[in-house]
């Protein structure tokens, strides 16, 4: 699964692809399921590393909001946020100084939930997995994935025309 191909679609495009036997398929379903947090691994709801003070020397993530806070640094291909957590991390970053573009920032301008605390376990998670096990993926898609109104119309039209053709 490829969530965002920055080279092809830029940073703002939320298009994901699934590759099967070397062929690319567009797929919004996985993104919808991922964003509802029902399909996260159980450990993700209790991750001990979700805080500003990480045990690693550096923390790397996406600098969401760069277009608002530091628009001159926005290239529409994504900017990495690098947090220095130790002297060793500072030394590692200094070794790259000539190879990267960088600015100092106020970390408070870039804080998002995944950086400071684990996602809450959705109250629907147990039901979701039980339904998946008992009723299958198609049931999950039709009950947990909200399609755009255009896709709903197309799906109903296709269902109607298919039924009419074979009645």
PDB file of C-alpha atoms in Angstrom, residues 10-142:
ATOM      1  CA  UNK A  10       2.699  16.276  -4.324  1.00  0.00           C
ATOM      2  CA  UNK A  11       2.270  16.471  -0.590  1.00  0.00           C
ATOM      3  CA  UNK A  12      -1.388  17.473  -0.429  1.00  0.00           C
ATOM      4  CA  UNK A  13      -2.748  14.599  -2.496  1.00  0.00           C
ATOM      5  CA  UNK A  14      -4.236  11.878  -0.343  1.00  0.00           C
ATOM      6  CA  UNK A  15      -4.222   9.130  -2.910  1.00  0.00           C
ATOM      7  CA  UNK A  16      -3.237   5.639  -2.059  1.00  0.00           C
ATOM      8  CA  UNK A  17      -2.479   2.723  -4.289  1.00  0.00           C
ATOM      9  CA  UNK A  18      -2.447  -1.005  -3.879  1.00  0.00           C
ATOM     10  CA  UNK A  19      -0.044  -2.977  -6.049  1.00  0.00           C
ATOM     11  CA  UNK A  20      -1.115  -6.490  -7.029  1.00  0.00           C
ATOM     12  CA  UNK A  21       1.091  -8.527  -9.378  1.00  0.00           C
ATOM     13  CA  UNK A  22       2.886  -5.383 -10.524  1.00  0.00           C
ATOM     14  CA  UNK A  23      -0.322  -3.512 -11.392  1.00  0.00           C
ATOM     15  CA  UNK A  24      -1.411  -0.379  -9.540  1.00  0.00           C
ATOM     16  CA  UNK A  25      -4.983  -0.011  -8.275  1.00  0.00           C
ATOM     17  CA  UNK A  26      -6.440   3.133  -6.704  1.00  0.00           C
ATOM     18  CA  UNK A  27      -7.944   2.360  -3.338  1.00  0.00           C
ATOM     19  CA  UNK A  28      -9.538   4.796  -0.902  1.00  0.00           C
ATOM     20  CA  UNK A  29     -10.902   2.011   1.271  1.00  0.00           C
ATOM     21  CA  UNK A  30      -7.677   1.289   3.149  1.00  0.00           C
ATOM     22  CA  UNK A  31      -7.169   4.975   3.970  1.00  0.00           C
ATOM     23  CA  UNK A  32     -10.692   5.270   5.367  1.00  0.00           C
ATOM     24  CA  UNK A  33     -10.190   2.206   7.545  1.00  0.00           C
ATOM     25  CA  UNK A  34      -6.768   3.393   8.706  1.00  0.00           C
ATOM     26  CA  UNK A  35      -8.017   6.855   9.671  1.00  0.00           C
ATOM     27  CA  UNK A  36     -10.802   5.381  11.803  1.00  0.00           C
ATOM     28  CA  UNK A  37      -8.046   3.647  13.822  1.00  0.00           C
ATOM     29  CA  UNK A  38      -9.899   0.312  13.946  1.00  0.00           C
ATOM     30  CA  UNK A  39      -7.152  -1.477  12.014  1.00  0.00           C
ATOM     31  CA  UNK A  40      -4.197  -0.258  14.064  1.00  0.00           C
ATOM     32  CA  UNK A  41      -2.196  -2.914  15.864  1.00  0.00           C
ATOM     33  CA  UNK A  42      -3.284  -3.262  19.521  1.00  0.00           C
ATOM     34  CA  UNK A  43       0.119  -2.005  20.731  1.00  0.00           C
ATOM     35  CA  UNK A  44      -0.491   1.332  18.969  1.00  0.00           C
ATOM     36  CA  UNK A  45      -3.138   2.269  21.543  1.00  0.00           C
ATOM     37  CA  UNK A  46      -0.634   1.875  24.387  1.00  0.00           C
ATOM     38  CA  UNK A  47       2.648   2.935  22.774  1.00  0.00           C
ATOM     39  CA  UNK A  48       5.071   4.081  25.505  1.00  0.00           C
ATOM     40  CA  UNK A  49       7.047   6.193  23.007  1.00  0.00           C
ATOM     41  CA  UNK A  50       4.261   8.635  22.241  1.00  0.00           C
ATOM     42  CA  UNK A  51       5.521  11.772  23.969  1.00  0.00           C
ATOM     43  CA  UNK A  52       7.737  14.711  23.130  1.00  0.00           C
ATOM     44  CA  UNK A  53      10.522  13.124  25.178  1.00  0.00           C
ATOM     45  CA  UNK A  54      11.470  10.086  23.124  1.00  0.00           C
ATOM     46  CA  UNK A  55      14.219   7.694  24.208  1.00  0.00           C
ATOM     47  CA  UNK A  56      15.920   7.842  20.793  1.00  0.00           C
ATOM     48  CA  UNK A  57      18.586  10.338  19.817  1.00  0.00           C
ATOM     49  CA  UNK A  58      16.401  11.875  17.115  1.00  0.00           C
ATOM     50  CA  UNK A  59      12.725  11.710  16.222  1.00  0.00           C
ATOM     51  CA  UNK A  60      11.701  12.080  12.575  1.00  0.00           C
ATOM     52  CA  UNK A  61       8.198  12.818  11.352  1.00  0.00           C
ATOM     53  CA  UNK A  62       6.223  14.883   8.875  1.00  0.00           C
ATOM     54  CA  UNK A  63       6.170  18.660   9.341  1.00  0.00           C
ATOM     55  CA  UNK A  64       2.420  19.016   8.843  1.00  0.00           C
ATOM     56  CA  UNK A  65       1.493  22.688   8.854  1.00  0.00           C
ATOM     57  CA  UNK A  66       4.724  23.882   7.246  1.00  0.00           C
ATOM     58  CA  UNK A  67       2.639  25.830   4.714  1.00  0.00           C
ATOM     59  CA  UNK A  68       1.120  27.896   7.543  1.00  0.00           C
ATOM     60  CA  UNK A  69       4.047  28.251   9.942  1.00  0.00           C
ATOM     61  CA  UNK A  70       7.007  28.430   7.544  1.00  0.00           C
ATOM     62  CA  UNK A  71       5.530  28.794   4.028  1.00  0.00           C
ATOM     63  CA  UNK A  72       8.894  29.727   2.521  1.00  0.00           C
ATOM     64  CA  UNK A  73      10.080  26.206   3.346  1.00  0.00           C
ATOM     65  CA  UNK A  74       7.112  24.441   1.745  1.00  0.00           C
ATOM     66  CA  UNK A  75       7.967  22.667  -1.529  1.00  0.00           C
ATOM     67  CA  UNK A  76       4.731  20.614  -1.845  1.00  0.00           C
ATOM     68  CA  UNK A  77       6.791  17.426  -1.633  1.00  0.00           C
ATOM     69  CA  UNK A  78       6.856  17.188   2.143  1.00  0.00           C
ATOM     70  CA  UNK A  79       9.188  18.459   4.797  1.00  0.00           C
ATOM     71  CA  UNK A  80      10.570  16.298   7.562  1.00  0.00           C
ATOM     72  CA  UNK A  81      10.445  17.360  11.166  1.00  0.00           C
ATOM     73  CA  UNK A  82      13.600  16.301  13.012  1.00  0.00           C
ATOM     74  CA  UNK A  83      13.569  16.584  16.797  1.00  0.00           C
ATOM     75  CA  UNK A  84      16.905  16.384  18.580  1.00  0.00           C
ATOM     76  CA  UNK A  85      16.584  14.401  21.817  1.00  0.00           C
ATOM     77  CA  UNK A  86      20.210  14.030  22.940  1.00  0.00           C
ATOM     78  CA  UNK A  87      23.760  15.266  22.438  1.00  0.00           C
ATOM     79  CA  UNK A  88      24.372  12.281  20.159  1.00  0.00           C
ATOM     80  CA  UNK A  89      21.349  13.329  18.078  1.00  0.00           C
ATOM     81  CA  UNK A  90      22.728  16.857  17.848  1.00  0.00           C
ATOM     82  CA  UNK A  91      26.078  15.458  16.658  1.00  0.00           C
ATOM     83  CA  UNK A  92      24.329  13.295  14.043  1.00  0.00           C
ATOM     84  CA  UNK A  93      22.384  16.275  12.706  1.00  0.00           C
ATOM     85  CA  UNK A  94      25.520  18.433  12.554  1.00  0.00           C
ATOM     86  CA  UNK A  95      27.122  15.842  10.256  1.00  0.00           C
ATOM     87  CA  UNK A  96      24.361  16.514   7.704  1.00  0.00           C
ATOM     88  CA  UNK A  97      24.447  20.320   7.888  1.00  0.00           C
ATOM     89  CA  UNK A  98      25.924  20.789   4.408  1.00  0.00           C
ATOM     90  CA  UNK A  99      23.559  18.275   2.799  1.00  0.00           C
ATOM     91  CA  UNK A 100      20.160  19.483   4.000  1.00  0.00           C
ATOM     92  CA  UNK A 101      18.074  22.631   4.124  1.00  0.00           C
ATOM     93  CA  UNK A 102      17.106  23.390   7.694  1.00  0.00           C
ATOM     94  CA  UNK A 103      15.479  25.934   9.949  1.00  0.00           C
ATOM     95  CA  UNK A 104      14.982  26.015  13.693  1.00  0.00           C
ATOM     96  CA  UNK A 105      11.344  25.893  14.671  1.00  0.00           C
ATOM     97  CA  UNK A 106       9.129  26.084  17.719  1.00  0.00           C
ATOM     98  CA  UNK A 107       8.074  22.460  18.225  1.00  0.00           C
ATOM     99  CA  UNK A 108       4.711  23.648  19.609  1.00  0.00           C
ATOM    100  CA  UNK A 109       3.814  24.818  16.075  1.00  0.00           C
ATOM    101  CA  UNK A 110       4.069  21.247  14.798  1.00  0.00           C
ATOM    102  CA  UNK A 111       2.664  19.109  17.596  1.00  0.00           C
ATOM    103  CA  UNK A 112       0.059  16.595  16.477  1.00  0.00           C
ATOM    104  CA  UNK A 113      -1.607  13.773  18.360  1.00  0.00           C
ATOM    105  CA  UNK A 114       0.684  10.968  17.086  1.00  0.00           C
ATOM    106  CA  UNK A 115       3.703  12.833  18.447  1.00  0.00           C
ATOM    107  CA  UNK A 116       2.449  13.276  22.011  1.00  0.00           C
ATOM    108  CA  UNK A 117       0.118  10.387  22.844  1.00  0.00           C
ATOM    109  CA  UNK A 118      -1.160   7.109  21.434  1.00  0.00           C
ATOM    110  CA  UNK A 119      -4.392   7.022  19.493  1.00  0.00           C
ATOM    111  CA  UNK A 120      -7.413   6.163  21.579  1.00  0.00           C
ATOM    112  CA  UNK A 121      -8.764   2.701  20.972  1.00  0.00           C
ATOM    113  CA  UNK A 122     -12.084   3.201  19.153  1.00  0.00           C
ATOM    114  CA  UNK A 123     -15.130   1.883  20.991  1.00  0.00           C
ATOM    115  CA  UNK A 124     -16.058   0.171  17.710  1.00  0.00           C
ATOM    116  CA  UNK A 125     -12.806  -1.809  17.389  1.00  0.00           C
ATOM    117  CA  UNK A 126     -13.927  -5.118  18.955  1.00  0.00           C
ATOM    118  CA  UNK A 127     -17.190  -5.048  17.004  1.00  0.00           C
ATOM    119  CA  UNK A 128     -15.270  -4.177  13.822  1.00  0.00           C
ATOM    120  CA  UNK A 129     -12.976  -7.232  14.068  1.00  0.00           C
ATOM    121  CA  UNK A 130     -15.795  -9.560  15.068  1.00  0.00           C
ATOM    122  CA  UNK A 131     -17.819  -8.414  12.049  1.00  0.00           C
ATOM    123  CA  UNK A 132     -14.795  -8.767   9.791  1.00  0.00           C
ATOM    124  CA  UNK A 133     -14.230 -12.325  10.996  1.00  0.00           C
ATOM    125  CA  UNK A 134     -17.908 -13.336  10.725  1.00  0.00           C
ATOM    126  CA  UNK A 135     -19.161 -11.295   7.754  1.00  0.00           C
ATOM    127  CA  UNK A 136     -16.078 -10.551   5.662  1.00  0.00           C
ATOM    128  CA  UNK A 137     -14.397  -7.590   4.060  1.00  0.00           C
ATOM    129  CA  UNK A 138     -17.299  -6.523   1.823  1.00  0.00           C
ATOM    130  CA  UNK A 139     -19.490  -6.089   4.895  1.00  0.00           C
ATOM    131  CA  UNK A 140     -16.789  -3.973   6.576  1.00  0.00           C
ATOM    132  CA  UNK A 141     -16.457  -1.750   3.517  1.00  0.00           C
ATOM    133  CA  UNK A 142     -20.177  -1.126   3.221  1.00  0.00           C
TER     134      UNK A 142
END
